[in-house]
């Protein structure tokens, strides 16, 4: 979802190849495209980019008009920080709340995953407050004059790579009924209602491929 959303938001035409995961031929199929054996991978001419955040960076540099990172350097540094935090962290949330967009699941979510969810909520609320076109104050309390804050419902106003990085978590909050109120809830709603996010959701709803290891957990 993350790489796909980034390419959609770059507004460039692209062709999608879907590879079924957790199957005997998955590794072989992915390695036709990706040297890491992981998806997503972006092929552009002779170039292969095999990591979602690297894909975002490449698209942001190649198609600057798409504004995939915030324009302001301070906001951009924060956007990169929270994107990197998502990329390398939140292991408990990912482990105990696997992404299952179509389902509503009642479970006793372990405290460590709830702690991750709390950190995500705090990131969403504080980023919206400082950079989302609302109050728009810098870390030291100053309003950043060069911020050129854009209005919009996303973390930095307009949709950026940071929103793509957190989009799967928006889905996890919904699937597992994780607590969500106030600005963080409004933000999650905005991502859910984004037309490109909805395109992915509709495709997921009609998807017939299954990932066997995630089918053990039953929806209630
Ligand atoms: N750092 C990578 C992680 C990618 C990753 O873990 N992808 C999983 C699917 S979400 C994968 O390719 N799994 C291969 C498999 O299940 O065989 C990125 O975000 O691009």
PDB file of C-alpha atoms and ligand atoms in Angstrom:
ATOM      1  CA  UNK A   1       0.000   0.000   0.000  1.00  0.00           C
ATOM      2  CA  UNK A   2       2.731   2.502   0.929  1.00  0.00           C
ATOM      3  CA  UNK A   3       4.727   2.299  -2.295  1.00  0.00           C
ATOM      4  CA  UNK A   4       1.548   2.171  -4.360  1.00  0.00           C
ATOM      5  CA  UNK A   5       0.133   5.306  -2.696  1.00  0.00           C
ATOM      6  CA  UNK A   6       3.406   7.157  -3.263  1.00  0.00           C
ATOM      7  CA  UNK A   7       3.391   6.316  -6.967  1.00  0.00           C
ATOM      8  CA  UNK A   8      -0.286   7.315  -7.233  1.00  0.00           C
ATOM      9  CA  UNK A   9       0.453  10.649  -5.549  1.00  0.00           C
ATOM     10  CA  UNK A  10       3.377  11.265  -7.921  1.00  0.00           C
ATOM     11  CA  UNK A  11       0.644  11.431 -10.584  1.00  0.00           C
ATOM     12  CA  UNK A  12       2.750   9.400 -13.008  1.00  0.00           C
ATOM     13  CA  UNK A  13       1.277   6.538 -15.035  1.00  0.00           C
ATOM     14  CA  UNK A  14       2.439   3.137 -13.853  1.00  0.00           C
ATOM     15  CA  UNK A  15       1.812  -0.523 -14.360  1.00  0.00           C
ATOM     16  CA  UNK A  16       1.115  -2.715 -11.361  1.00  0.00           C
ATOM     17  CA  UNK A  17       2.279  -6.309 -10.894  1.00  0.00           C
ATOM     18  CA  UNK A  18       0.633  -8.191  -8.021  1.00  0.00           C
ATOM     19  CA  UNK A  19       2.584 -11.023  -6.385  1.00  0.00           C
ATOM     20  CA  UNK A  20       0.791 -13.393  -4.005  1.00  0.00           C
ATOM     21  CA  UNK A  21       2.571 -13.586  -0.629  1.00  0.00           C
ATOM     22  CA  UNK A  22       3.234 -16.585   1.637  1.00  0.00           C
ATOM     23  CA  UNK A  23       3.136 -19.124  -1.196  1.00  0.00           C
ATOM     24  CA  UNK A  24       5.670 -21.711  -2.343  1.00  0.00           C
ATOM     25  CA  UNK A  25       6.539 -19.620  -5.414  1.00  0.00           C
ATOM     26  CA  UNK A  26       6.457 -16.187  -3.703  1.00  0.00           C
ATOM     27  CA  UNK A  27      10.224 -15.775  -3.288  1.00  0.00           C
ATOM     28  CA  UNK A  28      10.895 -16.853  -6.854  1.00  0.00           C
ATOM     29  CA  UNK A  29       8.222 -14.480  -8.191  1.00  0.00           C
ATOM     30  CA  UNK A  30       9.397 -11.469  -6.189  1.00  0.00           C
ATOM     31  CA  UNK A  31      13.055 -12.047  -7.133  1.00  0.00           C
ATOM     32  CA  UNK A  32      12.118 -11.602 -10.782  1.00  0.00           C
ATOM     33  CA  UNK A  33      11.738  -7.924  -9.852  1.00  0.00           C
ATOM     34  CA  UNK A  34      13.313  -7.263  -6.462  1.00  0.00           C
ATOM     35  CA  UNK A  35      16.860  -8.230  -5.373  1.00  0.00           C
ATOM     36  CA  UNK A  36      15.814  -8.104  -1.704  1.00  0.00           C
ATOM     37  CA  UNK A  37      13.010 -10.603  -2.240  1.00  0.00           C
ATOM     38  CA  UNK A  38      10.605  -8.074  -0.745  1.00  0.00           C
ATOM     39  CA  UNK A  39       7.848  -5.864  -2.070  1.00  0.00           C
ATOM     40  CA  UNK A  40       7.203  -3.110  -2.916  1.00  0.00           C
ATOM     41  CA  UNK A  41       9.735  -2.602  -5.671  1.00  0.00           C
ATOM     42  CA  UNK A  42       9.674   0.140  -8.307  1.00  0.00           C
ATOM     43  CA  UNK A  43      11.132  -0.453 -11.768  1.00  0.00           C
ATOM     44  CA  UNK A  44      11.776   2.721 -13.759  1.00  0.00           C
ATOM     45  CA  UNK A  45      13.748   2.275 -16.964  1.00  0.00           C
ATOM     46  CA  UNK A  46      16.974   0.527 -15.949  1.00  0.00           C
ATOM     47  CA  UNK A  47      16.534   1.506 -12.322  1.00  0.00           C
ATOM     48  CA  UNK A  48      15.280  -0.776  -9.532  1.00  0.00           C
ATOM     49  CA  UNK A  49      14.253   0.754  -6.185  1.00  0.00           C
ATOM     50  CA  UNK A  50      13.355  -1.919  -3.647  1.00  0.00           C
ATOM     51  CA  UNK A  51      12.172  -0.237  -0.494  1.00  0.00           C
ATOM     52  CA  UNK A  52       9.048   1.839   0.159  1.00  0.00           C
ATOM     53  CA  UNK A  53      10.836   4.820   1.705  1.00  0.00           C
ATOM     54  CA  UNK A  54      13.513   4.770  -0.999  1.00  0.00           C
ATOM     55  CA  UNK A  55      10.727   4.677  -3.594  1.00  0.00           C
ATOM     56  CA  UNK A  56       9.210   7.771  -1.974  1.00  0.00           C
ATOM     57  CA  UNK A  57      12.563   9.595  -1.978  1.00  0.00           C
ATOM     58  CA  UNK A  58      13.158   8.718  -5.625  1.00  0.00           C
ATOM     59  CA  UNK A  59       9.692   9.917  -6.652  1.00  0.00           C
ATOM     60  CA  UNK A  60      10.023  13.118  -4.606  1.00  0.00           C
ATOM     61  CA  UNK A  61      13.325  13.952  -6.351  1.00  0.00           C
ATOM     62  CA  UNK A  62      12.200  12.942  -9.815  1.00  0.00           C
ATOM     63  CA  UNK A  63       8.778  14.596  -9.722  1.00  0.00           C
ATOM     64  CA  UNK A  64       9.161  17.663  -7.491  1.00  0.00           C
ATOM     65  CA  UNK A  65       5.858  19.120  -8.708  1.00  0.00           C
ATOM     66  CA  UNK A  66       4.060  16.384  -6.805  1.00  0.00           C
ATOM     67  CA  UNK A  67       5.343  17.852  -3.487  1.00  0.00           C
ATOM     68  CA  UNK A  68       5.761  14.440  -1.899  1.00  0.00           C
ATOM     69  CA  UNK A  69       7.689  16.003   0.989  1.00  0.00           C
ATOM     70  CA  UNK A  70       6.683  19.264   2.745  1.00  0.00           C
ATOM     71  CA  UNK A  71       8.263  22.356   1.170  1.00  0.00           C
ATOM     72  CA  UNK A  72       9.574  23.767   4.440  1.00  0.00           C
ATOM     73  CA  UNK A  73      12.911  22.299   5.608  1.00  0.00           C
ATOM     74  CA  UNK A  74      11.839  22.020   9.237  1.00  0.00           C
ATOM     75  CA  UNK A  75       8.557  20.340   8.372  1.00  0.00           C
ATOM     76  CA  UNK A  76      10.429  18.078   5.952  1.00  0.00           C
ATOM     77  CA  UNK A  77      12.870  17.014   8.677  1.00  0.00           C
ATOM     78  CA  UNK A  78       9.950  16.090  10.929  1.00  0.00           C
ATOM     79  CA  UNK A  79       8.219  14.296   8.052  1.00  0.00           C
ATOM     80  CA  UNK A  80      11.380  12.252   7.460  1.00  0.00           C
ATOM     81  CA  UNK A  81      11.715  11.541  11.183  1.00  0.00           C
ATOM     82  CA  UNK A  82       8.209  10.175  11.593  1.00  0.00           C
ATOM     83  CA  UNK A  83       8.477   8.236   8.327  1.00  0.00           C
ATOM     84  CA  UNK A  84      11.720   6.636   9.497  1.00  0.00           C
ATOM     85  CA  UNK A  85      10.179   5.916  12.909  1.00  0.00           C
ATOM     86  CA  UNK A  86       7.346   4.050  11.207  1.00  0.00           C
ATOM     87  CA  UNK A  87       9.713   2.277   8.851  1.00  0.00           C
ATOM     88  CA  UNK A  88      11.958   0.881  11.552  1.00  0.00           C
ATOM     89  CA  UNK A  89       9.626   0.622  14.535  1.00  0.00           C
ATOM     90  CA  UNK A  90       6.180  -0.305  15.819  1.00  0.00           C
ATOM     91  CA  UNK A  91       7.079  -3.985  15.728  1.00  0.00           C
ATOM     92  CA  UNK A  92       4.480  -4.948  18.344  1.00  0.00           C
ATOM     93  CA  UNK A  93       1.674  -3.200  16.468  1.00  0.00           C
ATOM     94  CA  UNK A  94       2.679  -4.843  13.203  1.00  0.00           C
ATOM     95  CA  UNK A  95       3.031  -8.246  14.838  1.00  0.00           C
ATOM     96  CA  UNK A  96      -0.177  -8.326  16.858  1.00  0.00           C
ATOM     97  CA  UNK A  97      -2.373  -6.326  14.479  1.00  0.00           C
ATOM     98  CA  UNK A  98      -1.587  -7.550  10.951  1.00  0.00           C
ATOM     99  CA  UNK A  99      -3.177  -5.546   8.188  1.00  0.00           C
ATOM    100  CA  UNK A 100      -6.594  -6.964   7.311  1.00  0.00           C
ATOM    101  CA  UNK A 101      -8.442  -4.086   5.704  1.00  0.00           C
ATOM    102  CA  UNK A 102     -11.700  -5.841   5.066  1.00  0.00           C
ATOM    103  CA  UNK A 103     -12.267  -7.106   8.595  1.00  0.00           C
ATOM    104  CA  UNK A 104     -13.312  -5.870  12.019  1.00  0.00           C
ATOM    105  CA  UNK A 105     -11.538  -8.016  14.607  1.00  0.00           C
ATOM    106  CA  UNK A 106     -12.149  -8.158  18.341  1.00  0.00           C
ATOM    107  CA  UNK A 107      -9.095  -9.361  20.213  1.00  0.00           C
ATOM    108  CA  UNK A 108      -7.202  -8.734  23.423  1.00  0.00           C
ATOM    109  CA  UNK A 109      -4.497  -6.613  21.873  1.00  0.00           C
ATOM    110  CA  UNK A 110      -1.289  -6.944  23.969  1.00  0.00           C
ATOM    111  CA  UNK A 111      -0.196  -3.868  25.925  1.00  0.00           C
ATOM    112  CA  UNK A 112       2.986  -3.468  23.885  1.00  0.00           C
ATOM    113  CA  UNK A 113       0.903  -3.063  20.722  1.00  0.00           C
ATOM    114  CA  UNK A 114      -1.436  -0.639  22.510  1.00  0.00           C
ATOM    115  CA  UNK A 115       1.651   1.350  23.537  1.00  0.00           C
ATOM    116  CA  UNK A 116       2.713   1.512  19.883  1.00  0.00           C
ATOM    117  CA  UNK A 117      -0.787   2.686  18.947  1.00  0.00           C
ATOM    118  CA  UNK A 118      -0.563   5.426  21.594  1.00  0.00           C
ATOM    119  CA  UNK A 119       2.720   6.630  20.117  1.00  0.00           C
ATOM    120  CA  UNK A 120       1.146   6.696  16.632  1.00  0.00           C
ATOM    121  CA  UNK A 121      -1.785   8.746  17.992  1.00  0.00           C
ATOM    122  CA  UNK A 122       0.624  11.198  19.612  1.00  0.00           C
ATOM    123  CA  UNK A 123       2.568  11.580  16.348  1.00  0.00           C
ATOM    124  CA  UNK A 124      -0.611  12.222  14.386  1.00  0.00           C
ATOM    125  CA  UNK A 125      -2.009  14.742  16.872  1.00  0.00           C
ATOM    126  CA  UNK A 126       1.215  16.708  17.402  1.00  0.00           C
ATOM    127  CA  UNK A 127       2.132  16.763  13.703  1.00  0.00           C
ATOM    128  CA  UNK A 128      -1.335  17.924  12.699  1.00  0.00           C
ATOM    129  CA  UNK A 129      -1.204  20.614  15.352  1.00  0.00           C
ATOM    130  CA  UNK A 130       2.238  21.961  14.417  1.00  0.00           C
ATOM    131  CA  UNK A 131       2.403  21.414  10.687  1.00  0.00           C
ATOM    132  CA  UNK A 132      -1.037  20.484   9.407  1.00  0.00           C
ATOM    133  CA  UNK A 133      -2.088  23.980   8.512  1.00  0.00           C
ATOM    134  CA  UNK A 134      -3.753  24.511  11.866  1.00  0.00           C
ATOM    135  CA  UNK A 135      -1.741  26.289  14.556  1.00  0.00           C
ATOM    136  CA  UNK A 136       1.458  25.804  12.551  1.00  0.00           C
ATOM    137  CA  UNK A 137       4.092  26.489  15.188  1.00  0.00           C
ATOM    138  CA  UNK A 138       7.712  25.419  15.068  1.00  0.00           C
ATOM    139  CA  UNK A 139       9.224  23.137  17.735  1.00  0.00           C
ATOM    140  CA  UNK A 140      10.403  26.128  19.769  1.00  0.00           C
ATOM    141  CA  UNK A 141       6.963  27.717  19.697  1.00  0.00           C
ATOM    142  CA  UNK A 142       7.673  30.144  16.848  1.00  0.00           C
ATOM    143  CA  UNK A 143       5.431  30.176  13.847  1.00  0.00           C
ATOM    144  CA  UNK A 144       7.813  29.184  11.043  1.00  0.00           C
ATOM    145  CA  UNK A 145       7.752  32.081   8.614  1.00  0.00           C
ATOM    146  CA  UNK A 146       9.080  30.064   5.720  1.00  0.00           C
ATOM    147  CA  UNK A 147       6.825  27.145   6.418  1.00  0.00           C
ATOM    148  CA  UNK A 148       4.380  27.948   3.615  1.00  0.00           C
ATOM    149  CA  UNK A 149       1.917  25.805   5.494  1.00  0.00           C
ATOM    150  CA  UNK A 150      -0.590  24.221   3.212  1.00  0.00           C
ATOM    151  CA  UNK A 151      -4.112  23.556   4.208  1.00  0.00           C
ATOM    152  CA  UNK A 152      -5.420  20.058   3.982  1.00  0.00           C
ATOM    153  CA  UNK A 153      -6.415  17.223   6.313  1.00  0.00           C
ATOM    154  CA  UNK A 154      -3.094  15.360   6.240  1.00  0.00           C
ATOM    155  CA  UNK A 155      -0.105  15.415   8.588  1.00  0.00           C
ATOM    156  CA  UNK A 156       1.528  18.341   6.782  1.00  0.00           C
ATOM    157  CA  UNK A 157      -1.613  19.678   5.116  1.00  0.00           C
ATOM    158  CA  UNK A 158      -1.279  18.199   1.637  1.00  0.00           C
ATOM    159  CA  UNK A 159      -0.624  14.452   1.269  1.00  0.00           C
ATOM    160  CA  UNK A 160       3.047  13.534   1.654  1.00  0.00           C
ATOM    161  CA  UNK A 161       5.226  10.445   1.916  1.00  0.00           C
ATOM    162  CA  UNK A 162       4.657  10.531   5.687  1.00  0.00           C
ATOM    163  CA  UNK A 163       0.929   9.955   5.134  1.00  0.00           C
ATOM    164  CA  UNK A 164       1.693   7.040   2.825  1.00  0.00           C
ATOM    165  CA  UNK A 165       3.963   5.544   5.500  1.00  0.00           C
ATOM    166  CA  UNK A 166       1.165   5.706   8.103  1.00  0.00           C
ATOM    167  CA  UNK A 167      -1.701   4.674   5.792  1.00  0.00           C
ATOM    168  CA  UNK A 168      -1.533   0.950   6.658  1.00  0.00           C
ATOM    169  CA  UNK A 169      -1.735   1.860  10.345  1.00  0.00           C
ATOM    170  CA  UNK A 170      -4.920   3.830   9.689  1.00  0.00           C
ATOM    171  CA  UNK A 171      -6.360   0.569   8.446  1.00  0.00           C
ATOM    172  CA  UNK A 172      -5.077  -1.334  11.501  1.00  0.00           C
ATOM    173  CA  UNK A 173      -6.710   1.124  13.901  1.00  0.00           C
ATOM    174  CA  UNK A 174     -10.004   0.455  12.162  1.00  0.00           C
ATOM    175  CA  UNK A 175      -9.678  -3.321  11.905  1.00  0.00           C
ATOM    176  CA  UNK A 176      -8.766  -3.799  15.559  1.00  0.00           C
ATOM    177  CA  UNK A 177     -10.909  -0.984  17.013  1.00  0.00           C
ATOM    178  CA  UNK A 178      -7.860   0.667  18.563  1.00  0.00           C
ATOM    179  CA  UNK A 179      -8.715   3.814  20.571  1.00  0.00           C
ATOM    180  CA  UNK A 180      -8.798   6.955  18.473  1.00  0.00           C
ATOM    181  CA  UNK A 181     -10.233  10.367  19.355  1.00  0.00           C
ATOM    182  CA  UNK A 182      -9.823  14.059  18.567  1.00  0.00           C
ATOM    183  CA  UNK A 183      -7.371  15.298  15.915  1.00  0.00           C
ATOM    184  CA  UNK A 184      -5.841  11.827  15.473  1.00  0.00           C
ATOM    185  CA  UNK A 185      -9.301  10.401  14.691  1.00  0.00           C
ATOM    186  CA  UNK A 186     -10.015  13.212  12.223  1.00  0.00           C
ATOM    187  CA  UNK A 187      -6.684  12.546  10.541  1.00  0.00           C
ATOM    188  CA  UNK A 188      -7.337   8.795  10.261  1.00  0.00           C
ATOM    189  CA  UNK A 189     -10.746   9.543   8.752  1.00  0.00           C
ATOM    190  CA  UNK A 190      -9.153  11.860   6.179  1.00  0.00           C
ATOM    191  CA  UNK A 191      -6.691   9.161   5.102  1.00  0.00           C
ATOM    192  CA  UNK A 192      -9.453   6.559   4.945  1.00  0.00           C
ATOM    193  CA  UNK A 193     -11.541   8.849   2.721  1.00  0.00           C
ATOM    194  CA  UNK A 194      -8.669   9.793   0.416  1.00  0.00           C
ATOM    195  CA  UNK A 195      -9.726   8.772  -3.121  1.00  0.00           C
ATOM    196  CA  UNK A 196      -6.494   6.862  -3.784  1.00  0.00           C
ATOM    197  CA  UNK A 197      -6.685   5.073  -0.427  1.00  0.00           C
ATOM    198  CA  UNK A 198     -10.266   4.153  -1.316  1.00  0.00           C
ATOM    199  CA  UNK A 199      -9.135   2.762  -4.671  1.00  0.00           C
ATOM    200  CA  UNK A 200      -6.769   0.435  -2.796  1.00  0.00           C
ATOM    201  CA  UNK A 201      -9.533  -0.490  -0.336  1.00  0.00           C
ATOM    202  CA  UNK A 202     -11.961  -1.316  -3.152  1.00  0.00           C
ATOM    203  CA  UNK A 203      -9.287  -3.451  -4.830  1.00  0.00           C
ATOM    204  CA  UNK A 204      -8.673  -5.208  -1.488  1.00  0.00           C
ATOM    205  CA  UNK A 205     -12.391  -5.880  -1.123  1.00  0.00           C
ATOM    206  CA  UNK A 206     -12.467  -7.730  -4.423  1.00  0.00           C
ATOM    207  CA  UNK A 207      -9.087  -9.438  -3.952  1.00  0.00           C
ATOM    208  CA  UNK A 208      -9.247 -13.219  -4.104  1.00  0.00           C
ATOM    209  CA  UNK A 209      -5.594 -13.871  -3.198  1.00  0.00           C
ATOM    210  CA  UNK A 210      -5.136 -14.802   0.465  1.00  0.00           C
ATOM    211  CA  UNK A 211      -2.048 -14.773   2.696  1.00  0.00           C
ATOM    212  CA  UNK A 212      -2.407 -18.126   4.485  1.00  0.00           C
ATOM    213  CA  UNK A 213      -0.431 -17.206   7.611  1.00  0.00           C
ATOM    214  CA  UNK A 214      -2.878 -14.375   8.325  1.00  0.00           C
ATOM    215  CA  UNK A 215      -5.989 -16.472   7.789  1.00  0.00           C
ATOM    216  CA  UNK A 216      -5.573 -18.268  11.132  1.00  0.00           C
ATOM    217  CA  UNK A 217      -7.001 -15.346  13.071  1.00  0.00           C
ATOM    218  CA  UNK A 218     -10.771 -15.382  12.728  1.00  0.00           C
ATOM    219  CA  UNK A 219     -12.916 -12.300  12.350  1.00  0.00           C
ATOM    220  CA  UNK A 220     -15.742 -11.907  14.864  1.00  0.00           C
TER     221      UNK A 220
HETATM  222  N1  LIG B   1      11.519  -2.375   4.068  1.00  0.00           N
HETATM  223  C1  LIG B   1      10.587  -2.910   3.203  1.00  0.00           C
HETATM  224  C2  LIG B   1       9.809  -4.015   3.878  1.00  0.00           C
HETATM  225  C3  LIG B   1       8.992  -4.699   2.874  1.00  0.00           C
HETATM  226  C4  LIG B   1       8.355  -5.953   3.372  1.00  0.00           C
HETATM  227  O1  LIG B   1       8.603  -6.474   4.476  1.00  0.00           O
HETATM  228  N2  LIG B   1       7.520  -6.491   2.499  1.00  0.00           N
HETATM  229  C5  LIG B   1       6.838  -7.742   2.758  1.00  0.00           C
HETATM  230  C6  LIG B   1       5.361  -7.571   2.450  1.00  0.00           C
HETATM  231  S1  LIG B   1       4.626  -6.240   3.320  1.00  0.00           S
HETATM  232  C7  LIG B   1       7.360  -8.787   1.811  1.00  0.00           C
HETATM  233  O2  LIG B   1       7.841  -8.489   0.745  1.00  0.00           O
HETATM  234  N3  LIG B   1       7.264 -10.041   2.176  1.00  0.00           N
HETATM  235  C8  LIG B   1       7.720 -11.076   1.338  1.00  0.00           C
HETATM  236  C9  LIG B   1       7.121 -12.387   1.683  1.00  0.00           C
HETATM  237  O3  LIG B   1       6.149 -12.401   2.469  1.00  0.00           O
HETATM  238  O4  LIG B   1       7.582 -13.390   1.156  1.00  0.00           O
HETATM  239  C10 LIG B   1       9.683  -1.818   2.625  1.00  0.00           C
HETATM  240  O5  LIG B   1       8.919  -1.184   3.357  1.00  0.00           O
HETATM  241  O6  LIG B   1       9.746  -1.602   1.455  1.00  0.00           O
END
